[in-house]
mmCIF file of C-alpha atoms in Angstrom:
data_model
loop_
_atom_site.group_PDB
_atom_site.id
_atom_site.type_symbol
_atom_site.label_atom_id
_atom_site.label_comp_id
_atom_site.label_asym_id
_atom_site.label_seq_id
_atom_site.Cartn_x
_atom_site.Cartn_y
_atom_site.Cartn_z
ATOM 1 C CA MET A 11 116.975 113.820 115.948
ATOM 2 C CA HIS A 12 117.860 110.133 114.743
ATOM 3 C CA GLY A 13 116.290 108.589 117.545
ATOM 4 C CA LYS A 14 112.878 109.978 115.960
ATOM 5 C CA LEU A 15 113.576 108.878 112.060
ATOM 6 C CA LEU A 16 114.651 106.584 112.249
ATOM 7 C CA PRO A 17 111.590 105.126 113.899
ATOM 8 C CA LEU A 18 109.862 107.720 111.859
ATOM 9 C CA ALA A 19 110.864 105.637 108.606
ATOM 10 C CA GLY A 20 110.388 102.109 109.797
ATOM 11 C CA LEU A 21 106.812 102.983 109.980
ATOM 12 C CA TYR A 22 106.418 105.521 107.329
ATOM 13 C CA LEU A 23 107.082 102.677 105.728
ATOM 14 C CA VAL A 24 104.560 99.873 106.466
ATOM 15 C CA GLN A 25 102.197 102.423 105.605
ATOM 16 C CA GLY A 26 102.880 102.721 101.734
ATOM 17 C CA LEU A 27 102.604 98.336 101.556
ATOM 18 C CA PRO A 28 98.658 98.598 101.611
ATOM 19 C CA TYR A 29 99.371 101.347 98.814
ATOM 20 C CA GLY A 30 101.534 99.034 96.456
ATOM 21 C CA LEU A 31 99.350 96.222 97.618
ATOM 22 C CA GLN A 32 96.457 97.081 96.775
ATOM 23 C CA SER A 33 97.588 99.342 93.353
ATOM 24 C CA GLY A 34 100.352 96.330 92.024
ATOM 25 C CA LEU A 35 100.056 93.489 93.250
ATOM 26 C CA LEU A 36 96.247 92.901 93.718
ATOM 27 C CA PRO A 37 94.765 93.593 90.765
ATOM 28 C CA VAL A 38 98.058 91.158 89.395
ATOM 29 C CA LEU A 39 96.842 88.112 91.870
ATOM 30 C CA LEU A 40 93.454 88.804 90.577
ATOM 31 C CA ARG A 41 93.453 88.875 86.878
ATOM 32 C CA ALA A 42 95.717 85.751 87.581
ATOM 33 C CA GLY A 43 93.144 84.157 89.380
ATOM 34 C CA GLY A 44 90.212 84.725 86.640
ATOM 35 C CA LEU A 45 88.726 87.830 87.369
ATOM 36 C CA SER A 46 87.007 90.026 84.599
ATOM 37 C CA LEU A 47 88.687 93.049 83.825
ATOM 38 C CA THR A 48 85.621 94.840 84.982
ATOM 39 C CA ARG A 49 86.148 93.076 88.196
ATOM 40 C CA VAL A 50 89.452 93.841 88.791
ATOM 41 C CA GLY A 51 88.298 97.424 88.202
ATOM 42 C CA LEU A 52 85.439 97.183 90.429
ATOM 43 C CA ALA A 53 87.561 96.147 92.931
ATOM 44 C CA LYS A 54 89.269 99.633 93.243
ATOM 45 C CA VAL A 55 85.853 101.293 95.376
ATOM 46 C CA LEU A 56 87.765 98.449 98.822
ATOM 47 C CA TYR A 57 89.453 102.366 98.305
ATOM 48 C CA THR A 58 86.628 103.862 100.034
ATOM 49 C CA PRO A 59 87.833 104.001 103.278
ATOM 50 C CA TRP A 60 90.642 106.444 102.580
ATOM 51 C CA LEU A 61 88.071 108.762 101.696
ATOM 52 C CA LEU A 62 86.428 109.154 105.145
ATOM 53 C CA LYS A 63 89.335 109.872 107.233
ATOM 54 C CA LEU A 64 88.000 112.729 108.875
ATOM 55 C CA ALA A 65 85.554 110.557 110.423
ATOM 56 C CA TRP A 66 87.534 108.936 113.285
ATOM 57 C CA ALA A 67 90.321 111.088 113.336
ATOM 58 C CA PRO A 68 88.508 113.320 115.428
ATOM 59 C CA LEU A 69 88.406 109.102 117.971
ATOM 60 C CA VAL A 70 91.966 109.272 117.611
ATOM 61 C CA ASP A 71 91.747 112.691 119.179
ATOM 62 C CA ALA A 72 89.465 112.449 121.530
ATOM 63 C CA GLN A 73 89.869 108.818 122.632
ATOM 64 C CA GLY A 74 93.517 107.855 124.152
ATOM 65 C CA SER A 75 97.128 108.562 122.573
ATOM 66 C CA VAL A 76 97.997 108.537 119.106
ATOM 67 C CA ARG A 77 100.122 105.775 119.618
ATOM 68 C CA ALA A 78 98.016 103.052 121.363
ATOM 69 C CA TRP A 79 95.825 104.241 118.104
ATOM 70 C CA LEU A 80 99.391 103.291 115.737
ATOM 71 C CA THR A 81 100.184 100.875 117.619
ATOM 72 C CA ARG A 82 96.534 98.935 117.579
ATOM 73 C CA SER A 83 95.034 99.642 113.259
ATOM 74 C CA THR A 84 99.307 97.718 112.856
ATOM 75 C CA ALA A 85 98.858 94.784 115.049
ATOM 76 C CA GLY A 86 95.057 94.899 113.613
ATOM 77 C CA LEU A 87 96.486 95.345 109.688
ATOM 78 C CA GLY A 88 98.498 92.228 110.685
ATOM 79 C CA LEU A 89 95.324 89.855 111.557
ATOM 80 C CA VAL A 90 93.476 90.891 108.915
ATOM 81 C CA CYS A 91 96.865 89.892 106.718
ATOM 82 C CA GLY A 92 97.306 86.541 109.081
ATOM 83 C CA LEU A 93 92.606 85.894 108.515
ATOM 84 C CA LEU A 94 93.650 86.621 104.526
ATOM 85 C CA ALA A 95 96.560 84.235 104.516
ATOM 86 C CA GLY A 96 93.810 81.200 105.555
ATOM 87 C CA LEU A 97 91.884 81.390 102.885
ATOM 88 C CA PRO A 98 91.345 80.401 99.312
ATOM 89 C CA PRO A 99 93.120 82.578 96.627
ATOM 90 C CA PRO A 100 90.421 84.557 93.651
ATOM 91 C CA GLY A 101 90.147 81.107 91.427
ATOM 92 C CA ALA A 102 89.803 80.427 88.167
ATOM 93 C CA GLY A 103 85.942 80.823 86.957
ATOM 94 C CA GLN A 104 84.412 82.875 89.882
ATOM 95 C CA ALA A 105 82.749 85.663 88.641
ATOM 96 C CA GLY A 106 83.819 88.606 91.682
ATOM 97 C CA LEU A 107 86.020 88.376 94.172
ATOM 98 C CA PRO A 108 85.062 86.403 97.104
ATOM 99 C CA ALA A 109 82.994 87.855 99.909
ATOM 100 C CA ALA A 110 85.594 87.126 102.602
ATOM 101 C CA VAL A 111 88.087 87.897 101.194
ATOM 102 C CA ALA A 112 86.330 91.786 99.975
ATOM 103 C CA GLY A 113 84.795 92.129 103.238
ATOM 104 C CA LEU A 114 88.919 91.420 105.042
ATOM 105 C CA LEU A 115 90.512 93.660 101.932
ATOM 106 C CA LEU A 116 87.598 96.526 103.097
ATOM 107 C CA LEU A 117 88.796 96.028 107.004
ATOM 108 C CA LEU A 118 92.137 95.935 106.044
ATOM 109 C CA ASN A 119 91.227 99.383 104.375
ATOM 110 C CA LEU A 120 90.094 100.475 106.788
ATOM 111 C CA GLY A 121 93.044 99.734 109.375
ATOM 112 C CA ALA A 122 95.866 101.036 107.582
ATOM 113 C CA ALA A 123 92.760 104.281 107.198
ATOM 114 C CA VAL A 124 93.351 104.762 111.131
ATOM 115 C CA GLN A 125 96.625 104.381 110.986
ATOM 116 C CA ASP A 126 97.637 106.771 108.459
ATOM 117 C CA VAL A 127 95.552 109.115 110.714
ATOM 118 C CA ALA A 128 98.043 107.613 114.206
ATOM 119 C CA LEU A 129 100.895 107.420 111.991
ATOM 120 C CA ASP A 130 100.196 111.217 110.503
ATOM 121 C CA ALA A 131 99.510 113.132 114.299
ATOM 122 C CA LEU A 132 102.252 111.686 115.974
ATOM 123 C CA ALA A 133 104.824 113.039 113.980
ATOM 124 C CA VAL A 134 103.355 116.286 113.785
ATOM 125 C CA GLN A 135 103.296 115.641 117.914
ATOM 126 C CA LEU A 136 107.272 114.152 118.009
ATOM 127 C CA LEU A 137 109.085 116.486 115.784
ATOM 128 C CA GLU A 138 110.595 120.044 116.141
ATOM 129 C CA PRO A 139 109.913 122.470 114.571
ATOM 130 C CA ALA A 140 114.123 122.735 112.385
ATOM 131 C CA GLU A 141 113.169 118.208 112.007
ATOM 132 C CA LEU A 142 110.389 118.483 110.166
ATOM 133 C CA GLY A 143 112.371 118.911 107.102
ATOM 134 C CA PRO A 144 114.235 115.563 107.256
ATOM 135 C CA GLY A 145 111.151 113.646 108.728
ATOM 136 C CA ASN A 146 109.565 114.740 106.145
ATOM 137 C CA THR A 147 112.052 113.775 103.711
ATOM 138 C CA VAL A 148 112.071 110.441 106.148
ATOM 139 C CA GLN A 149 107.808 110.696 105.030
ATOM 140 C CA VAL A 150 107.824 110.795 101.854
ATOM 141 C CA VAL A 151 110.551 108.443 101.012
ATOM 142 C CA ALA A 152 110.198 105.859 102.891
ATOM 143 C CA TYR A 153 106.739 105.590 102.294
ATOM 144 C CA LYS A 154 107.773 105.773 98.484
ATOM 145 C CA LEU A 155 109.699 102.661 99.380
ATOM 146 C CA GLY A 156 106.852 100.792 101.191
ATOM 147 C CA ALA A 157 104.730 100.911 97.974
ATOM 148 C CA ALA A 158 107.165 100.149 95.485
ATOM 149 C CA LEU A 159 108.168 97.155 97.929
ATOM 150 C CA ALA A 160 104.451 95.601 98.486
ATOM 151 C CA GLY A 161 104.145 96.643 94.395
ATOM 152 C CA GLY A 162 106.729 95.864 92.403
ATOM 153 C CA ALA A 163 109.307 93.565 95.020
ATOM 154 C CA LEU A 164 106.403 91.349 96.330
ATOM 155 C CA LEU A 165 105.385 91.204 92.860
ATOM 156 C CA ALA A 166 108.774 89.805 91.260
ATOM 157 C CA LEU A 167 108.140 87.486 93.655
ATOM 158 C CA GLN A 168 104.779 86.246 93.483
ATOM 159 C CA PRO A 169 106.290 83.599 90.759
ATOM 160 C CA THR A 170 107.591 81.057 95.121
ATOM 161 C CA LEU A 171 104.793 83.228 96.424
ATOM 162 C CA SER A 172 102.056 81.111 97.775
ATOM 163 C CA TRP A 173 98.988 83.652 98.483
ATOM 164 C CA PRO A 174 99.065 81.985 102.481
ATOM 165 C CA GLN A 175 102.446 82.333 102.046
ATOM 166 C CA LEU A 176 102.848 86.135 101.133
ATOM 167 C CA PHE A 177 99.939 87.631 103.377
ATOM 168 C CA LEU A 178 101.370 85.534 105.899
ATOM 169 C CA LEU A 179 105.076 86.908 105.110
ATOM 170 C CA LEU A 180 102.810 90.508 105.403
ATOM 171 C CA ALA A 181 101.181 89.548 108.643
ATOM 172 C CA ALA A 182 104.610 89.254 110.041
ATOM 173 C CA THR A 183 105.876 92.460 108.954
ATOM 174 C CA TYR A 184 103.257 94.130 110.203
ATOM 175 C CA TRP A 185 103.208 92.778 114.025
ATOM 176 C CA LEU A 186 107.124 93.810 114.198
ATOM 177 C CA ALA A 187 105.794 97.641 113.318
ATOM 178 C CA ALA A 188 102.996 97.245 115.604
ATOM 179 C CA ALA A 189 106.004 95.886 117.892
ATOM 180 C CA LEU A 190 108.040 99.117 116.596
ATOM 181 C CA ALA A 191 105.929 101.562 117.589
ATOM 182 C CA TRP A 192 104.724 100.716 121.190
ATOM 183 C CA ALA A 193 108.454 100.385 122.243
ATOM 184 C CA ALA A 194 110.665 102.367 120.289
ATOM 185 C CA PRO A 195 111.890 104.826 123.446
ATOM 186 C CA ALA A 196 111.359 108.271 121.305
ATOM 187 C CA LEU A 197 107.651 107.146 120.819
ATOM 188 C CA ARG A 198 107.679 106.671 124.151
ATOM 189 C CA ARG A 199 108.492 109.966 125.737
ATOM 190 C CA LEU A 200 105.502 111.114 124.215
ATOM 191 C CA PRO A 201 103.348 113.074 126.733
ATOM 192 C CA GLN A 202 100.622 111.022 127.519
ATOM 193 C CA PRO A 203 97.115 113.308 126.504
ATOM 194 C CA ALA A 204 94.715 114.829 128.394
ATOM 195 C CA PRO A 205 92.013 113.127 130.104
ATOM 196 C CA SER A 206 89.067 113.502 127.031
ATOM 197 C CA LYS A 207 86.035 116.116 127.636
ATOM 198 C CA GLN A 208 82.758 115.872 125.680
ATOM 199 C CA ARG A 209 83.067 114.890 121.499
ATOM 200 C CA PRO A 210 82.540 118.484 120.485
ATOM 201 C CA HIS A 211 79.654 118.764 117.581
ATOM 202 C CA THR A 212 80.694 118.168 114.045
ATOM 203 C CA ALA A 213 80.110 121.697 113.059
ATOM 204 C CA HIS A 214 81.715 122.619 116.082
ATOM 205 C CA LEU A 215 85.152 120.794 115.736
ATOM 206 C CA LEU A 216 85.131 121.886 111.995
ATOM 207 C CA ARG A 217 85.183 125.490 113.109
ATOM 208 C CA ASP A 218 87.641 125.076 115.787
ATOM 209 C CA VAL A 219 89.535 123.481 113.435
ATOM 210 C CA LEU A 220 88.843 125.966 110.566
ATOM 211 C CA ALA A 221 90.106 128.701 113.007
ATOM 212 C CA VAL A 222 93.122 127.460 113.125
ATOM 213 C CA PRO A 223 95.708 130.129 111.510
ATOM 214 C CA GLY A 224 96.895 129.716 108.389
ATOM 215 C CA THR A 225 94.774 126.908 107.687
ATOM 216 C CA LEU A 226 92.527 128.472 104.672
ATOM 217 C CA TRP A 227 95.470 129.545 102.977
ATOM 218 C CA THR A 228 97.070 126.166 103.174
ATOM 219 C CA ALA A 229 94.198 124.050 102.101
ATOM 220 C CA GLY A 230 93.768 126.263 99.339
ATOM 221 C CA PHE A 231 97.349 126.196 98.474
ATOM 222 C CA VAL A 232 97.527 121.821 98.796
ATOM 223 C CA LEU A 233 94.207 121.492 96.996
ATOM 224 C CA THR A 234 96.149 123.754 93.920
ATOM 225 C CA TYR A 235 100.116 122.671 93.766
ATOM 226 C CA LYS A 236 99.294 119.438 92.296
ATOM 227 C CA LEU A 237 97.248 119.772 89.582
ATOM 228 C CA GLY A 238 98.757 120.595 86.413
ATOM 229 C CA GLU A 239 101.893 118.443 87.517
ATOM 230 C CA GLN A 240 99.413 115.646 87.779
ATOM 231 C CA GLY A 241 97.890 116.066 84.604
ATOM 232 C CA ALA A 242 101.060 116.015 82.544
ATOM 233 C CA SER A 243 102.148 112.657 84.674
ATOM 234 C CA SER A 244 99.335 111.347 83.597
ATOM 235 C CA LEU A 245 99.178 111.868 79.827
ATOM 236 C CA PHE A 246 103.086 112.986 78.727
ATOM 237 C CA PRO A 247 104.009 109.223 79.346
ATOM 238 C CA LEU A 248 100.502 108.273 77.083
ATOM 239 C CA LEU A 249 101.846 110.623 74.392
ATOM 240 C CA LEU A 250 104.580 108.793 74.101
ATOM 241 C CA LEU A 251 103.344 105.561 73.394
ATOM 242 C CA ASP A 252 101.097 107.009 71.245
ATOM 243 C CA HIS A 253 104.600 108.818 69.150
ATOM 244 C CA GLY A 254 106.398 104.715 68.678
ATOM 245 C CA VAL A 255 108.389 104.299 72.514
ATOM 246 C CA SER A 256 107.629 101.139 73.803
ATOM 247 C CA ALA A 257 105.852 100.097 77.076
ATOM 248 C CA PRO A 258 108.710 97.658 78.128
ATOM 249 C CA GLU A 259 110.923 101.668 77.354
ATOM 250 C CA LEU A 260 107.990 103.167 79.180
ATOM 251 C CA GLY A 261 107.994 101.219 82.417
ATOM 252 C CA LEU A 262 111.769 101.703 82.881
ATOM 253 C CA TRP A 263 111.285 105.752 82.255
ATOM 254 C CA ASN A 264 108.339 106.070 84.121
ATOM 255 C CA GLY A 265 108.344 103.168 86.605
ATOM 256 C CA VAL A 266 112.020 102.657 87.951
ATOM 257 C CA GLY A 267 113.115 106.695 86.898
ATOM 258 C CA ALA A 268 110.490 107.988 87.972
ATOM 259 C CA VAL A 269 110.613 106.432 92.061
ATOM 260 C CA VAL A 270 114.597 107.114 92.148
ATOM 261 C CA CYS A 271 113.939 110.719 90.722
ATOM 262 C CA SER A 272 111.157 111.507 93.234
ATOM 263 C CA ILE A 273 113.190 109.990 96.423
ATOM 264 C CA ALA A 274 116.209 112.253 94.846
ATOM 265 C CA GLY A 275 113.762 114.775 95.063
ATOM 266 C CA SER A 276 111.890 114.345 98.018
ATOM 267 C CA SER A 277 115.776 114.139 99.430
ATOM 268 C CA LEU A 278 117.317 117.163 98.499
ATOM 269 C CA GLY A 279 114.461 119.116 99.721
ATOM 270 C CA GLY A 280 114.026 117.897 103.028
ATOM 271 C CA THR A 281 118.642 118.172 102.965
ATOM 272 C CA LEU A 282 117.907 122.397 102.422
ATOM 273 C CA LEU A 283 115.465 121.883 104.702
ATOM 274 C CA ALA A 284 117.586 121.377 107.142
ATOM 275 C CA LYS A 285 119.954 123.509 106.166
ATOM 276 C CA HIS A 286 117.930 126.261 107.212
ATOM 277 C CA TRP A 287 116.047 127.215 103.929
ATOM 278 C CA GLU A 288 113.030 129.457 104.957
ATOM 279 C CA LEU A 289 110.322 127.471 103.617
ATOM 280 C CA LEU A 290 108.338 130.136 101.669
ATOM 281 C CA PRO A 291 111.429 131.296 99.087
ATOM 282 C CA LEU A 292 112.425 128.031 98.968
ATOM 283 C CA LEU A 293 108.941 126.529 97.939
ATOM 284 C CA ARG A 294 108.191 129.657 95.551
ATOM 285 C CA SER A 295 111.627 129.259 93.894
ATOM 286 C CA VAL A 296 111.132 125.073 93.431
ATOM 287 C CA LEU A 297 107.299 126.059 91.882
ATOM 288 C CA ARG A 298 109.361 128.065 89.159
ATOM 289 C CA LEU A 299 111.666 125.296 87.958
ATOM 290 C CA ARG A 300 108.798 122.669 88.260
ATOM 291 C CA LEU A 301 107.208 125.507 85.716
ATOM 292 C CA GLY A 302 109.559 125.476 83.920
ATOM 293 C CA GLY A 303 109.960 121.706 83.030
ATOM 294 C CA LEU A 304 106.307 122.074 82.227
ATOM 295 C CA ALA A 305 107.200 125.037 79.485
ATOM 296 C CA CYS A 306 110.104 122.804 78.027
ATOM 297 C CA GLN A 307 107.610 119.254 78.325
ATOM 298 C CA THR A 308 104.834 121.760 75.965
ATOM 299 C CA ALA A 309 106.996 122.492 73.975
ATOM 300 C CA LEU A 310 108.025 118.856 73.412
ATOM 301 C CA VAL A 311 103.941 117.196 72.969
ATOM 302 C CA PHE A 312 103.697 120.453 70.187
ATOM 303 C CA HIS A 313 107.349 119.629 68.567
ATOM 304 C CA LEU A 314 106.047 115.756 68.492
ATOM 305 C CA ASP A 315 103.476 116.932 65.413
ATOM 306 C CA THR A 316 105.693 118.757 63.200
ATOM 307 C CA LEU A 317 105.871 117.593 60.421
ATOM 308 C CA GLY A 318 109.699 115.556 60.267
ATOM 309 C CA ALA A 319 109.037 114.518 63.804
ATOM 310 C CA SER A 320 111.230 111.389 65.103
ATOM 311 C CA MET A 321 110.927 109.473 67.495
ATOM 312 C CA GLY A 322 112.991 107.196 66.858
ATOM 313 C CA PRO A 323 115.545 105.028 68.581
ATOM 314 C CA GLY A 324 118.592 106.892 69.332
ATOM 315 C CA THR A 325 116.785 110.402 68.553
ATOM 316 C CA ILE A 326 117.400 113.727 70.497
ATOM 317 C CA LEU A 327 114.059 114.334 70.485
ATOM 318 C CA ARG A 328 113.396 110.921 72.328
ATOM 319 C CA GLY A 329 115.958 111.294 74.666
ATOM 320 C CA SER A 330 114.805 114.451 76.105
ATOM 321 C CA ALA A 331 111.254 113.368 76.568
ATOM 322 C CA LEU A 332 112.596 110.794 78.563
ATOM 323 C CA LEU A 333 114.615 112.725 80.745
ATOM 324 C CA SER A 334 111.816 115.806 81.266
ATOM 325 C CA LEU A 335 109.410 113.070 82.478
ATOM 326 C CA CYS A 336 112.330 112.315 84.646
ATOM 327 C CA LEU A 337 112.961 115.682 85.904
ATOM 328 C CA GLN A 338 109.438 115.956 86.887
ATOM 329 C CA HIS A 339 109.472 113.333 89.042
ATOM 330 C CA PHE A 340 112.759 114.461 90.688
ATOM 331 C CA LEU A 341 111.287 117.738 91.025
ATOM 332 C CA GLY A 342 107.389 116.619 92.201
ATOM 333 C CA GLY A 343 108.798 115.442 94.345
ATOM 334 C CA LEU A 344 111.352 118.486 96.386
ATOM 335 C CA VAL A 345 107.316 120.204 96.001
ATOM 336 C CA THR A 346 105.977 117.421 97.861
ATOM 337 C CA THR A 347 108.276 116.748 100.367
ATOM 338 C CA VAL A 348 108.440 121.205 100.799
ATOM 339 C CA THR A 349 104.017 121.074 101.298
ATOM 340 C CA PHE A 350 104.571 118.522 103.864
ATOM 341 C CA THR A 351 106.383 120.004 105.878
ATOM 342 C CA GLY A 352 104.384 123.609 105.855
ATOM 343 C CA MET A 353 101.737 121.272 106.441
ATOM 344 C CA MET A 354 103.155 119.991 109.497
ATOM 345 C CA ARG A 355 104.014 123.245 110.955
ATOM 346 C CA CYS A 356 100.484 124.591 110.511
ATOM 347 C CA SER A 357 98.991 121.586 112.486
ATOM 348 C CA GLN A 358 102.660 122.023 114.884
ATOM 349 C CA LEU A 359 99.430 125.507 115.784
ATOM 350 C CA ALA A 360 96.304 123.127 116.636
ATOM 351 C CA PRO A 361 96.051 122.827 119.905
ATOM 352 C CA ARG A 362 96.732 118.504 120.943
ATOM 353 C CA ALA A 363 93.119 117.360 120.954
ATOM 354 C CA LEU A 364 92.387 118.862 117.837
ATOM 355 C CA GLN A 365 96.858 118.296 115.328
ATOM 356 C CA ALA A 366 95.645 114.813 113.768
ATOM 357 C CA THR A 367 91.631 116.557 112.651
ATOM 358 C CA HIS A 368 93.750 118.643 111.297
ATOM 359 C CA TYR A 369 95.281 117.402 109.227
ATOM 360 C CA SER A 370 93.788 114.997 107.912
ATOM 361 C CA LEU A 371 91.766 117.266 107.204
ATOM 362 C CA LEU A 372 95.238 118.798 104.583
ATOM 363 C CA ALA A 373 96.084 115.127 104.181
ATOM 364 C CA THR A 374 92.122 114.739 102.758
ATOM 365 C CA LEU A 375 92.260 117.868 100.446
ATOM 366 C CA GLU A 376 95.925 117.122 99.134
ATOM 367 C CA LEU A 377 94.817 113.815 97.706
ATOM 368 C CA LEU A 378 91.433 115.210 96.125
ATOM 369 C CA GLY A 379 93.226 117.850 94.312
ATOM 370 C CA LYS A 380 96.052 114.803 93.274
ATOM 371 C CA LEU A 381 92.888 112.345 92.662
ATOM 372 C CA LEU A 382 91.504 115.547 90.812
ATOM 373 C CA LEU A 383 93.156 116.320 87.289
ATOM 374 C CA GLY A 384 95.243 112.973 87.580
ATOM 375 C CA ALA A 385 91.343 111.237 86.285
ATOM 376 C CA LEU A 386 90.226 113.920 84.871
ATOM 377 C CA ALA A 387 92.931 114.976 82.348
ATOM 378 C CA GLY A 388 92.650 111.880 79.418
ATOM 379 C CA GLY A 389 88.955 113.214 78.839
ATOM 380 C CA LEU A 390 90.322 117.135 78.541
ATOM 381 C CA ALA A 391 93.158 115.768 76.384
ATOM 382 C CA ASP A 392 90.748 113.670 73.765
ATOM 383 C CA GLY A 393 87.727 116.809 74.220
ATOM 384 C CA LEU A 394 90.021 119.136 73.430
ATOM 385 C CA GLY A 395 93.341 117.688 71.917
ATOM 386 C CA PRO A 396 96.516 117.623 73.342
ATOM 387 C CA HIS A 397 98.027 121.282 72.934
ATOM 388 C CA PRO A 398 95.661 122.590 74.239
ATOM 389 C CA CYS A 399 94.899 120.443 77.275
ATOM 390 C CA PHE A 400 99.100 121.116 77.588
ATOM 391 C CA PHE A 401 98.615 124.418 77.250
ATOM 392 C CA LEU A 402 95.886 124.130 80.585
ATOM 393 C CA LEU A 403 97.787 122.570 82.689
ATOM 394 C CA LEU A 404 100.901 125.200 82.123
ATOM 395 C CA ILE A 405 98.723 127.698 82.840
ATOM 396 C CA LEU A 406 97.370 125.730 86.416
ATOM 397 C CA SER A 407 100.864 125.458 87.442
ATOM 398 C CA ALA A 408 101.677 128.812 87.350
ATOM 399 C CA LEU A 409 98.858 129.239 89.997
ATOM 400 C CA PRO A 410 100.266 128.030 92.916
ATOM 401 C CA VAL A 411 103.471 129.951 92.136
ATOM 402 C CA LEU A 412 101.078 133.491 92.146
ATOM 403 C CA TYR A 413 99.248 132.470 94.857
ATOM 404 C CA LEU A 414 102.406 132.295 96.990
ATOM 405 C CA GLY A 415 101.845 136.023 97.046
ATOM 406 C CA LEU A 416 98.593 135.610 99.178
ATOM 407 C CA ALA A 417 100.717 132.815 102.203
ATOM 408 C CA PRO A 418 100.425 133.651 105.819
ATOM 409 C CA SER A 419 103.100 134.472 108.005
ATOM 410 C CA THR A 420 102.580 130.666 109.474
ATOM 411 C CA PHE A 421 102.956 128.828 106.464
ATOM 412 C CA LEU A 422 106.905 130.656 106.289
#
């Protein structure tokens, strides 16, 4: 099994680089180059290819092997980074992102989205059912480490690395990963795909994907299982900031502490699954624990506004609030790993010629579910107030626990 997990770890770590690059590093580089906050925000339009993964997932299924798609897309990302290294960085006085830089960043997102489809499909094909727990631990942990490296470590090195050096370093990393994807013995042993048939009509393709046992239930679950958690994780740190917790302290606990706790939770999830815990009972237990943690966090929100409540340094209330942040990230990592294992288990029931499309559908819905309430949470808090908003988030977190009662046998 280690022969499979080690190359997957390296490839998933590289897969996390674009997210960290564009969520953490790139905004700082663009702002330092003199772009307005509005222009920096508009750069998020470059994420568009990620929302269109389902458009080319059928191509990954129908044309060639997933290993070939993975190798070429990863090498292509290295080429794009090499081209970016040859362009001047955004400079002071520019009205916006230079067209050439914007075009290459769009290509970077396109290549990263194709790589994401191919790598997930490769993991679905490569891992045996008993290996899904450790495999998904590797997926979640390595991806988070890659994002942290690109968004944190490279940002820390940014004063000593010029724009060309930064992107040449990323290019070399991608080319090494492409060599790994092509040469790793475990990946070379994947069966070759059958000769491609005529590409099915989109409506027929969607019908075939939804006909895979357990797909409709799994799609509903991944769309909703993060609603309450994601809203709370977006709002709670901001409420602590409003009540006197400093930005550096919050950054430490909700940044470094959150990543460490999330990785620990993901690792525990994989360990429990590797010890032959049944997926559904484990998921039910973890969701109940998360619900309890959010109930405690909701109680803290109510207590923050009571007369005499103090969030001063060293107070029990301050310590409880910061620890609750870490607890929710720990449980969130645990829930994510177990859920991703269920997604892969469901996709393995699909015919090999549909597996990339099937998993991409579930992954896209999972992303939409996380983005939905994370984006709306602030508006809900402003419109309803923090107390009703957190009570609503608590109800939303209870729904997945109830939904598990409808789980088909394929999710067991």
